[in-house]
Amino acid sequence: MDELVIARSLFGMTMGVHIIYATLGVGLPFMVLIAELMYQKTKDKDYALMANRWTKGFAVLLGVAIPTGTIAGVQLSLLWPGFMEVVGRVIALPFQIEIYAFFLEALFMSIYVYAADRLSPIMRIVSVTLVAFGASASAILITNVHAFQGTPDGFEIVDGKFVNIDPWEAFFNRSFFITAGHVTVSALMTGAFVIASIAAYKMIRQRGNTREYKFHHKALMMGLVIGGIFSLLTSLNGHESAQQLYQYQPEKLAAAEGLFETQRYAPLAIGGYTDKEEREVKWAIEVPWALSFLSDDAFDTEVLGLEEWPEEEWPPLFVHTLFNSMVGIGSLLLLLSIVGFTWYKILKRKKFPRWLMWGFIATGPLAMTAIEFGWIFACTGRQPWIIYHVMKTEEAVTTSGNIGLLFVLFLIVYIILMISTVLVLRYYFNRNPISEELDQ
Amino acid sequence: MSEAFYAITLIWGLVFIYAVMATIDFGAGFWSMIYLNRNNTKATNIANRYLSPSWEVTNVFIVAIVVALFSFFPGATFTLGTVLLIPGSIIILLLALRSAFLVFSHSASSNYKRILTIISGITGFLIPALLICVLPITHGNFIETTNGAERLLLGELLTSPSVYAFMAFAISSTLFLSSLLLSDYSNVSGDQEAYDTYRRDAILVGPISLAMAALLVLTIRNEALWLYENLMNYIPWLIGSIATFALGYASLFIPRKTGVGIPRLAMISIVVQYLLASYAYGSAHLPYIVYPNVTIETGFTDPATFRALIVTYIVAFFILTPGFIYFWRLFLKDKRYLKQNES
Ligand code: HDD
Ligand code: HEM
Ligand code: HEM
């Protein structure tokens, strides 16, 4: 295979692994913070226990988030030296500021975990707030670079050289706020749903109204409420993300929707797959005019189709499926949390029916799938550009071969890490069951 | 002084801090493996108590160095990224295994704890040896340029005596610095037995690390004469370095009321020893980042970016310093933490 394809796969694999841990690294501290605040407000010990147990889980996950992130950071320079040369000149700020966020998180994470018994309640809240802040800040800052890749700003190119560089203009590039917002709210939503999933799974295995059942019930409701709020924000902001594609990266939007012809009153294709030969989306449900409306709030908006660009500049067309799945999952999760909330708070039913419980169990894995699909869509949909309309991926890739071997090595290590994470978490929580801690 | 010079000084500072913190960190992992079987000593507990809160913070430094390199010297990124692809990838793989297993070993059952500790101990021993290879690679002998594309000569790297001298130096320094720190740490915790163990280790490894440093200078003379000649302009620094070593080593034998040796003084002198030596090495290496093609001037970033970066460094310094002080107080000074029996 061609070295470029292997390099892309290797980097994509690294990111695909890192993002699982990284997303939880943003989502879980936020949930811990909410639990700590609930504890201070209600003085219900269950919430303190939740905060404690989630932190234990989070500390284990961080043991992989940090090294995979370190890999991601180093691998960027190793695999894409041409790209990082531009990054160093133009968009170094977010990377640099991210380091400070990492320090903040690492310092206070250690403090919160290893000095918990010596901290006052106020310092505990302050520490966990700083952890949550550091994690979100690092996610936002790295997304800043991703946003720059899609909407590069803050420089001019004269004779192939980057001149008139304004690093802050590059930092506040056109898509920064919307993209960073989407990444943050989707990570918070995913953290909440993962909590809800685990709680629902534990409840379904309990008989009757035990102490333990009530504990998990509280956790489930917390997960559903927070998850619901943030899935609403994710969808609203996702809509803005799509409008921003319409403005700044129209070929990505066209590929996401499988739109070949430029047209007004463009239809929205839901589902199906994009057929490159026949230039249409097969088996899709078409909603007339909807795409035009979604793109710019008017039915007569002209949406550019793929025909506007030479075929070698088309993004891979399977991104249509990724995009559809992400949006589908987002809508489904929003619906599920509304149903759950209504059932319990408005209809005042004590117990959820079994099918709904299974729905709740699915929320965490589904949200994580949406994260993966969203990122692969965003990065693959940018192809063949590594910096949109400025630098092609093939110009940035390393010239030293042997990447195939590295791919295999990294694959093995990721498999080991992922399997051992699961084993360690299971072992730890089986040995320290909630029933024992509740009695103390 | 040029802006590029300030930037490379800053990077040198980061590398130095990382080198000290990381050698201690890796060494502590190694010792916690070595003393795993001795149920009657608390040496492992001491190592773990130091390691648990500190490795994350240490790890951030390695990322900070990579980021500082490509942001201050983007012109060096292509060469460095290309020639370091293989060694760099192996380092980050080992680092990933080590960090993860280190964390896992706290939560795992005692059967697995052993194997996890052993893996993180062994990788902790290998990583410094691999990390230091970056230095001889930047001396230029192992890079081949064909049609403008640079390539690392892996075979020659692996058969060069100079590289092995660097590795031996890295390993012995790792063991030396970490045993010193841990002897100080156990002394502060009032753990006499662990203190005796680590003091003995330090006495053993100290002279070896000095001998390795001397050997290293000799191999530099054979393989990178330009560097050797520059280094000879810094003779006073090297002598100072040897003198501080002597001071530090001697202070392990000074009698006190409660025992022998002043580990705090030993630790500080040895850090100063490394500071002097690495200043000499770093200055002799200039202006080259990678000999002979990449210098700090050709690799330097855009001036506007440089200034913006420096502003963030200054702001961050004021924001983060209180955090570091708080951290230090909680884990390195608080007697309640140091004196716990269980880690
Ligand atoms: C829980 C995860 C999740 C959910 C439910 C959604 N998204 Fe999303 N989406 C992401 C997680 C995500 C992400 C992983 O965070 C991405 C990848 C890159 C990025 O900037 O955010 C993303 C990217 C992304 C992009 C591409 C931005 C770009 O390429 O620059 C668009 C247009 C949308 N999303 C739109 C939506 C819409 C209309 C949704 C409707 C509900 C939606 N997303 C739900
Ligand atoms: C963490 C979630 C992410 C995932 C799952 C992800 C996924 C991917 C995938 C699958 C590719 C290969 C694309 C292809 O060749 O088809 C890729 C490429 C790339 N991504 Fe991302 N990405 C993520 C985040 C980021 C971020 C935050 C950045 C910004 C620094 C980034 C920068 C890149 C670069 C530079 C490439 C390589 C060049 C290219 O193929 O364009 N990625 N990513
Ligand atoms: C190219 C893309 C990325 C790079 C280069 C990268 C780099 C890193 C690095 C170097 C670390 C380790 C920090 C440490 O040593 O403490 C890390 C951890 C982390 N990253 Fe990523 N990351 C990327 C993508 C992402 C994305 C997309 C997110 C969030 C959505 C994210 C969120 C996190 C979080 C929360 C951590 C946890 C630990 C910590 O902050 O110390 N990262 N990342």
Coordinates of C-alpha atoms in Angstrom, one line a residue, chain B residues 115-292:
Chain B
I115 CA 3.7 -8.1 36.4
L116 CA 2.4 -4.6 35.8
T117 CA 5.1 -3.1 38.1
I118 CA 7.8 -5.2 36.4
I119 CA 6.7 -4.0 32.9
S120 CA 6.6 -0.4 34.0
G121 CA 10.0 -0.9 35.7
I122 CA 11.7 -2.3 32.7
T123 CA 10.3 0.2 30.3
G124 CA 11.3 2.9 32.8
F125 CA 14.8 1.7 32.4
L126 CA 14.7 1.5 28.6
I127 CA 13.1 4.9 27.9
P128 CA 15.9 7.1 29.1
A129 CA 18.4 5.0 27.1
L130 CA 16.3 5.6 24.0
L131 CA 15.5 9.2 24.7
I132 CA 19.1 10.2 24.9
C133 CA 19.8 8.8 21.5
V134 CA 18.2 12.0 20.2
L135 CA 21.4 13.8 21.1
P136 CA 23.9 11.7 19.1
I137 CA 21.4 11.8 16.2
T138 CA 21.5 15.6 16.2
H139 CA 25.3 15.4 15.9
G140 CA 24.7 14.6 12.3
N141 CA 26.6 11.4 11.7
F142 CA 23.7 9.2 11.3
I143 CA 21.7 11.2 8.8
E144 CA 21.9 10.6 5.1
T145 CA 20.5 13.0 2.5
T146 CA 19.6 11.6 -0.8
N147 CA 17.8 13.9 -3.4
G148 CA 17.0 16.3 -0.6
A149 CA 15.2 13.7 1.5
E150 CA 16.8 13.0 4.9
R151 CA 16.9 9.5 6.3
L152 CA 18.2 8.0 9.6
L153 CA 20.9 5.4 9.2
L154 CA 19.5 3.0 11.7
G155 CA 22.1 0.3 11.2
E156 CA 25.0 2.7 11.9
L157 CA 23.2 4.2 14.8
L158 CA 22.9 0.8 16.4
T159 CA 26.6 -0.1 15.9
S160 CA 28.1 3.2 17.0
P161 CA 30.0 3.0 20.3
S162 CA 29.2 6.6 21.0
V163 CA 25.5 5.8 21.1
Y164 CA 26.1 3.1 23.6
A165 CA 28.2 5.5 25.8
F166 CA 25.2 7.9 25.7
M167 CA 22.9 5.1 26.7
A168 CA 25.0 3.9 29.5
F169 CA 25.3 7.4 30.8
A170 CA 21.5 7.8 30.7
I171 CA 20.9 4.6 32.6
S172 CA 23.5 5.2 35.3
S173 CA 22.3 8.8 35.7
T174 CA 18.7 7.7 36.0
L175 CA 19.6 5.3 38.8
F176 CA 21.9 7.7 40.5
L177 CA 19.6 10.7 40.6
S178 CA 16.5 8.7 41.6
S179 CA 18.3 6.9 44.4
L180 CA 19.5 10.2 45.7
L181 CA 16.0 11.7 45.6
L182 CA 14.4 8.7 47.2
S183 CA 17.0 8.7 49.9
D184 CA 16.2 12.3 50.7
Y185 CA 12.5 11.5 50.4
S186 CA 12.7 8.6 52.8
N187 CA 14.9 10.6 55.2
V188 CA 12.2 13.3 55.3
S189 CA 9.6 10.6 55.9
G190 CA 11.7 9.3 58.8
D191 CA 12.0 5.9 57.2
Q192 CA 15.5 4.8 58.2
E193 CA 15.5 1.4 56.5
A194 CA 14.5 2.8 53.1
Y195 CA 17.0 5.6 53.6
D196 CA 19.9 3.2 54.1
T197 CA 18.8 1.2 51.1
Y198 CA 18.7 4.1 48.8
R199 CA 21.9 5.7 50.2
R200 CA 23.7 2.5 49.5
D201 CA 22.4 2.4 46.0
A202 CA 23.5 6.0 45.4
I203 CA 27.0 5.3 46.7
L204 CA 27.2 2.4 44.3
V205 CA 25.9 4.1 41.1
G206 CA 27.5 7.5 41.6
P207 CA 31.0 6.8 40.5
I208 CA 29.7 4.7 37.6
S209 CA 27.6 7.6 36.3
L210 CA 30.7 9.9 36.5
A211 CA 32.8 7.4 34.6
M212 CA 30.1 7.1 31.9
A213 CA 30.1 10.9 31.5
A214 CA 33.8 10.9 31.0
L215 CA 33.5 8.0 28.5
L216 CA 30.8 10.0 26.7
V217 CA 33.1 13.0 26.2
L218 CA 35.8 10.7 24.8
T219 CA 33.4 9.2 22.2
I220 CA 32.2 12.7 21.2
R221 CA 35.8 13.5 20.4
N222 CA 35.9 10.5 18.1
E223 CA 32.6 11.0 16.4
A224 CA 31.8 14.7 16.4
L225 CA 35.0 16.7 16.6
W226 CA 33.3 20.0 16.0
L227 CA 31.3 19.5 19.2
Y228 CA 34.3 18.3 21.1
E229 CA 36.2 21.4 20.1
N230 CA 33.4 23.7 21.2
L231 CA 33.0 21.8 24.4
M232 CA 36.7 22.5 25.2
N233 CA 35.8 26.2 25.4
Y234 CA 33.7 25.4 28.4
I235 CA 36.3 23.6 30.5
P236 CA 35.6 25.7 33.6
W237 CA 32.0 24.5 33.5
L238 CA 33.1 20.9 33.3
I239 CA 35.5 21.3 36.1
G240 CA 32.7 22.9 38.2
S241 CA 30.6 20.0 37.3
I242 CA 33.1 17.5 38.6
A243 CA 33.6 19.6 41.8
T244 CA 29.9 19.6 42.6
F245 CA 29.8 15.9 42.1
A246 CA 32.6 15.5 44.6
L247 CA 30.8 17.7 47.0
G248 CA 27.5 15.8 46.6
Y249 CA 29.1 12.4 46.9
A250 CA 31.1 13.4 50.0
S251 CA 28.0 14.7 51.7
L252 CA 26.6 11.2 51.7
F253 CA 29.3 10.3 54.2
I254 CA 29.0 13.3 56.6
P255 CA 27.9 12.0 60.0
R256 CA 24.8 13.5 61.6
K257 CA 23.1 13.1 64.9
T258 CA 20.7 10.4 63.6
G259 CA 22.8 8.7 61.0
V260 CA 25.2 9.2 58.2
G261 CA 24.9 11.5 55.2
I262 CA 23.0 14.7 54.3
P263 CA 20.9 13.6 51.4
R264 CA 19.3 17.0 50.7
L265 CA 22.7 18.6 50.1
A266 CA 23.8 15.6 48.0
M267 CA 20.7 15.9 45.9
I268 CA 21.1 19.6 45.3
S269 CA 24.8 19.4 44.5
I270 CA 24.2 16.6 42.0
V271 CA 21.4 18.6 40.3
V272 CA 23.9 21.5 40.0
Q273 CA 26.4 19.1 38.6
Y274 CA 24.1 18.2 35.8
L275 CA 23.1 21.8 35.3
L276 CA 26.7 22.9 34.7
A277 CA 27.5 19.9 32.5
S278 CA 24.4 20.3 30.4
Y279 CA 24.9 24.0 30.0
A280 CA 28.4 23.3 28.6
Y281 CA 27.0 20.7 26.3
G282 CA 24.1 22.8 25.2
S283 CA 26.3 25.9 24.5
A284 CA 28.8 23.8 22.6
H285 CA 26.0 22.4 20.4
L286 CA 25.0 25.9 19.2
P287 CA 24.2 27.2 16.7
Y288 CA 23.2 23.8 15.4
I289 CA 20.0 22.1 16.2
V290 CA 20.8 19.3 13.8
Y291 CA 24.4 19.4 12.5
P292 CA 25.2 20.6 9.9

